Coordinates of C-alpha atoms in Angstrom, one line a residue:
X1 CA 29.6 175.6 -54.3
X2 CA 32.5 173.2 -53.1
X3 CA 33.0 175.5 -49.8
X4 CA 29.1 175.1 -49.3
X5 CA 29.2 171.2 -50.1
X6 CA 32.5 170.9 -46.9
X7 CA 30.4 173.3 -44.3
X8 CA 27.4 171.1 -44.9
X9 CA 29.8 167.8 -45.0
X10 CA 31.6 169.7 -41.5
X11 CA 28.0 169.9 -40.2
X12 CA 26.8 166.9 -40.2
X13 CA 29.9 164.8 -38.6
X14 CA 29.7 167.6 -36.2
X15 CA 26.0 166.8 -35.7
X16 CA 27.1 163.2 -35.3
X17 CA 29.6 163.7 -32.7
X18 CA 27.0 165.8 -30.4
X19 CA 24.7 162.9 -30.6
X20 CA 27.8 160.4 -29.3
X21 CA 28.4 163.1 -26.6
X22 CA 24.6 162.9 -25.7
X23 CA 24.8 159.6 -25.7
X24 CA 27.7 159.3 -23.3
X25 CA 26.1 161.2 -20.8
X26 CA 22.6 159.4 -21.1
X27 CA 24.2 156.1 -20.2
X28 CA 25.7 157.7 -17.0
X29 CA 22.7 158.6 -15.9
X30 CA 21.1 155.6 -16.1
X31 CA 23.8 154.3 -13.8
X32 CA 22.9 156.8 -11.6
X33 CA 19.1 155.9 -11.8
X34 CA 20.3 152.4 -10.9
X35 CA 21.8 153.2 -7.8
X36 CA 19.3 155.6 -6.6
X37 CA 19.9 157.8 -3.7
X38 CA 22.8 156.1 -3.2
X39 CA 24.5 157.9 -5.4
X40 CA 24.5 160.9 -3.9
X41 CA 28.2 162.0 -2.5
X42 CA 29.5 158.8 -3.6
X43 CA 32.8 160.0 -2.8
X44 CA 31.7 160.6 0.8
X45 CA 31.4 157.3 1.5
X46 CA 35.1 155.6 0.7
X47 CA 37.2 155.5 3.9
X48 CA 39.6 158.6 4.6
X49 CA 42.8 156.7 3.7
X50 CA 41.4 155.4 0.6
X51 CA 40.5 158.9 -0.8
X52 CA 43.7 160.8 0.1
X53 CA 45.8 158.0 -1.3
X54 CA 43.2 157.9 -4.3
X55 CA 45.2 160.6 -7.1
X56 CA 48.2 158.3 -6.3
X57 CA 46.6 154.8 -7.1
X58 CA 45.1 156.2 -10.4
X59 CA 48.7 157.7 -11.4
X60 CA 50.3 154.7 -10.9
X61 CA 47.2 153.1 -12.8
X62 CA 48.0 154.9 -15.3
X63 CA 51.2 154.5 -15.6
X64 CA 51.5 150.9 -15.8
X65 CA 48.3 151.0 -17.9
X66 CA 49.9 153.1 -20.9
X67 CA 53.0 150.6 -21.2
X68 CA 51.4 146.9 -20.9
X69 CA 48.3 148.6 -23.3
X70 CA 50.9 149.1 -25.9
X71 CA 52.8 146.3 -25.6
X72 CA 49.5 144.4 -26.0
X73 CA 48.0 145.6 -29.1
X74 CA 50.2 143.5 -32.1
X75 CA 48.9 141.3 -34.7
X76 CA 48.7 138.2 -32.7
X77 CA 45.9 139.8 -30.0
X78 CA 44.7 142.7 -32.2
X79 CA 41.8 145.7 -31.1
X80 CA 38.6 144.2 -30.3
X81 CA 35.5 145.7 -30.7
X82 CA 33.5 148.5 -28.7
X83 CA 31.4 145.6 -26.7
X84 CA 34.2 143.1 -26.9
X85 CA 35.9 145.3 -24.7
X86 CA 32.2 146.9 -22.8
X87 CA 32.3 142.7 -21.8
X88 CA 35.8 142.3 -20.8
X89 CA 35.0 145.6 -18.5
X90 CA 32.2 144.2 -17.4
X91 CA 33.5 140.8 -16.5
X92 CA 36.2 142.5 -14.3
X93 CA 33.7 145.0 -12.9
X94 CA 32.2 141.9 -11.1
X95 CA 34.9 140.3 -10.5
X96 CA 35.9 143.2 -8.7
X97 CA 32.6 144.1 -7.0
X98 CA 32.6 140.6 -5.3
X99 CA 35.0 141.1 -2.7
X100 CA 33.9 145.0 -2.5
X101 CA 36.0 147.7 -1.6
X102 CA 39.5 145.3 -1.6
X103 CA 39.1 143.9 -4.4
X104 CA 37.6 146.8 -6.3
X105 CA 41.1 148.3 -5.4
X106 CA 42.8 145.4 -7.3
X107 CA 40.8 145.3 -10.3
X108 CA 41.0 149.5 -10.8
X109 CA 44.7 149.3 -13.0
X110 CA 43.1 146.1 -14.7
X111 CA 39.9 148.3 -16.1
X112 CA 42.3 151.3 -16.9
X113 CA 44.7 149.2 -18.8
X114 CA 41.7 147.9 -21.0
X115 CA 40.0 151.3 -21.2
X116 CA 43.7 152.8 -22.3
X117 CA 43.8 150.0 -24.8
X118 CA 40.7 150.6 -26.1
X119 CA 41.4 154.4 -26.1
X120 CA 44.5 153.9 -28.4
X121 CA 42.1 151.7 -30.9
X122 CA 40.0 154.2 -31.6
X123 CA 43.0 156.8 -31.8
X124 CA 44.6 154.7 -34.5
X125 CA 41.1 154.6 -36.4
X126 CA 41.0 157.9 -36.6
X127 CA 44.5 158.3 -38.6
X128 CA 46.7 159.3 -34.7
X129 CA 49.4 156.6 -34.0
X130 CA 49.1 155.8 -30.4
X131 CA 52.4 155.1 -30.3
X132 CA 54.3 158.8 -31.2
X133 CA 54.6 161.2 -28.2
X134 CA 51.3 163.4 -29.2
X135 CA 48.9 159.6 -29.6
X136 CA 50.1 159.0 -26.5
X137 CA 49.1 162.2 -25.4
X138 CA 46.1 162.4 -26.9
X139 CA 44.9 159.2 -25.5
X140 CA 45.6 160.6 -22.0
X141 CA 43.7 163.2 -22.7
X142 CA 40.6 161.2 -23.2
X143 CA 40.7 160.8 -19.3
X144 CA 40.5 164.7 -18.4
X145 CA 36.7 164.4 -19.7
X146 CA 34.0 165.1 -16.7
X147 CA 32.5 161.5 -15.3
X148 CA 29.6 159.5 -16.6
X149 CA 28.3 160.3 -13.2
X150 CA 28.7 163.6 -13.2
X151 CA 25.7 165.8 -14.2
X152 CA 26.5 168.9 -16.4
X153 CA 24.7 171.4 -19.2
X154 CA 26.8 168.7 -21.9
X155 CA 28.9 171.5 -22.8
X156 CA 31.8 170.9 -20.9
X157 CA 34.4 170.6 -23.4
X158 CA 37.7 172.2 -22.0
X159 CA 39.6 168.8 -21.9
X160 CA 38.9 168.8 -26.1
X161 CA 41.7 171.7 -26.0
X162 CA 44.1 170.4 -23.3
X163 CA 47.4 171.1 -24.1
X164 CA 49.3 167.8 -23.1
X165 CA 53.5 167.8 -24.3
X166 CA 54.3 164.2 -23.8
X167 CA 57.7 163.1 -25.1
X168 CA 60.6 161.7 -22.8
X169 CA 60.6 162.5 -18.9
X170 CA 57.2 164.7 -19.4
X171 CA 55.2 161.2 -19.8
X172 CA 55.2 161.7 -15.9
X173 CA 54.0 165.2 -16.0
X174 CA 51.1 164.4 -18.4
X175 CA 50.3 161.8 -16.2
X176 CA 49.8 163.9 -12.9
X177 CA 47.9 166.5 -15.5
X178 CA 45.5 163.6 -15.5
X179 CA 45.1 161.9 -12.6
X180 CA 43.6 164.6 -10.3
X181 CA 40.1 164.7 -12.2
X182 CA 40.4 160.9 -13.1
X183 CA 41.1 160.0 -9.4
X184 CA 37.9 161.7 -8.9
X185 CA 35.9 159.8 -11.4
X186 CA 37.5 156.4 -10.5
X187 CA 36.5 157.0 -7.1
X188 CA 33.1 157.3 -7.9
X189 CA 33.5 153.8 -9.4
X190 CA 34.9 152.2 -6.4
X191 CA 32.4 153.9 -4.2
X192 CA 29.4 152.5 -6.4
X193 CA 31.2 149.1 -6.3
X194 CA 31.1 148.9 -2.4
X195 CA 27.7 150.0 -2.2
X196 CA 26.0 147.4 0.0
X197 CA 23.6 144.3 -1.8
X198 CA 24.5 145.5 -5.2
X199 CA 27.7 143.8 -5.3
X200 CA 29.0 142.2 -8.2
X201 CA 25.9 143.8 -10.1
X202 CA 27.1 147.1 -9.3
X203 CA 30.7 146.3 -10.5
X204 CA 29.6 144.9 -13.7
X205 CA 27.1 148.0 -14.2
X206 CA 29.7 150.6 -13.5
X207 CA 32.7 149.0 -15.2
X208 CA 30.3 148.7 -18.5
X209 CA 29.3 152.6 -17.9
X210 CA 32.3 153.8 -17.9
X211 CA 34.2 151.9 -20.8
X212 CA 30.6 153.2 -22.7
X213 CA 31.7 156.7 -21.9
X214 CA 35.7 157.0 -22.6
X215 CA 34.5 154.9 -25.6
X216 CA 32.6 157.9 -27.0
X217 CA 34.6 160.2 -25.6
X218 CA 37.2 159.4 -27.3
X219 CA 35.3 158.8 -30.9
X220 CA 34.7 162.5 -30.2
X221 CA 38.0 163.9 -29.5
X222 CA 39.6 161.4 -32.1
X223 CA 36.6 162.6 -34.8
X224 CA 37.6 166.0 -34.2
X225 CA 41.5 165.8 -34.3
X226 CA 40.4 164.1 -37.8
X227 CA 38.0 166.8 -39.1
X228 CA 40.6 169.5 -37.8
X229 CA 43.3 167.7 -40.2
X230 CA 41.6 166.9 -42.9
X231 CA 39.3 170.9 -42.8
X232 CA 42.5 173.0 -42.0
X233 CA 40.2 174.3 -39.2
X234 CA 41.5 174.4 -35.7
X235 CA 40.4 172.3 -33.3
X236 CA 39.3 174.8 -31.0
X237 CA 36.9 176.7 -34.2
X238 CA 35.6 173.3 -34.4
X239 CA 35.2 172.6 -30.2
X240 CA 33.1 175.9 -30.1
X241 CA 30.4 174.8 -33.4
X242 CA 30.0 171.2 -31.4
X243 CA 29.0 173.4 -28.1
X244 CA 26.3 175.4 -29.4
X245 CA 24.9 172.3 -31.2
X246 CA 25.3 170.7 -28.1
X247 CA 23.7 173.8 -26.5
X248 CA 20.9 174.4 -29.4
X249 CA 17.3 172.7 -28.0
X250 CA 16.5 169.6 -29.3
X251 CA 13.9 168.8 -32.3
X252 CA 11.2 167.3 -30.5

């Protein structure tokens, strides 16, 4: 009876953290209802020198982002809440969009370091300290997840089972893991930013989109590090029952 009472338990947090996957995706796509066509090949339409240099920017982004968002989280400027953060995002978003493409440049390690921030929040809610060499890990890992913007079946889970070793000089490596399919996403940002007469509207609206999505991302990887831990069951057993609810059609 108690075995039946933990699947059913194991079920329904599952069932919970398909809906915040759902979720995440939905608000993507109404980003990409707001921009319209021009969202299609977003990438296509940064300058050459900004996209080859763009893996770089986002490692260093990253970098910087994962040593000032520790330092910052003590007693005295605690973790604030999902759409404390959603506002601070979206605030710099426009900031950022002002100027367009320069500007947007400036603001990008600003948004990471508040998203990574955020990121290590939720981690710690969740029971992981953000601070030991697997937290930190963890919380890179959020970052491996596809794009808000980018369409898929919702069952695109492999960065849930990333392997990431992060302890001394391997930071760096974990990093560059990272970075390629984040620079990729980011870009995406910048290139909705710089899209002409939006603006400032456009950086508030993407910069709020995308600390939505790592947001639940991350309650969904953290949720299932947690129910691996506290079930015994791996995390992988548990990655493969949230795809096929995720696959499974929806009650209408």
């Amino acid at each position: 009876m108690n075995n039946i009472i933990v699947a059913d338990q194991t079920h329904a947090r599952l069932a919970r953290l398909a809906a915040r996957h759902r979720n995440a995706r939905g608000v993507g796509m109404q980003l990409v209802g707001l921009l319209g066509s021009q969202a299609e090949n977003l990438l296509e339409r940064l300058p050459d020198p900004v996209k080859t240099g763009l893996e770089g920017a986002t490692a260093r982004a990253l970098e910087s982002a994962m040593d000032v968002a520790s330092a910052s989280r003590t007693a005295r400027l605690p973790d604030t809440s999902d759409w404390l953060t959603r506002a601070i995002t979206l605030g710099t978003g426009a900031v950022g969009g002002l100027g367009g493409l320069p500007s947007a440049l400036a603001e990008l390690p600003v948004t990471t370091t508040v998203l990574l921030r955020a990121i290590q929040g939720i981690a710690q809610e969740h029971g992981i300290n953000p601070q030991t060499p697997e937290g930190r890990a963890a919380c890179l890992q959020v970052f491996a997840a596809a794009g808000p913007l980018e369409a898929d079946d919702g069952t695109d889970l492999s960065f849930l089972t990333l392997r990431l070793t992060l302890s001394g000089g391997a930071v760096s490596k974990a990093i560059a893991a990272v970075a390629p399919r984040l620079s990729l996403v980011l870009g995406q940002k910048l290139a909705a930013q710089s899209v002409p007469l939006l603006g400032a509207a456009a950086g508030a609206a993407t910069n709020y989109v995308f600390t939505s999505y790592y947001q639940d991302m991350a309650r969904v990887q953290f949720g299932l590090m947690q129910l691996s831990q506290e079930t015994g069951r791996p995390v992988e057993a548990l990655v493969d029952d949230l795809r096929a609810l995720l696959s499974a059609p929806r009650a209408r």
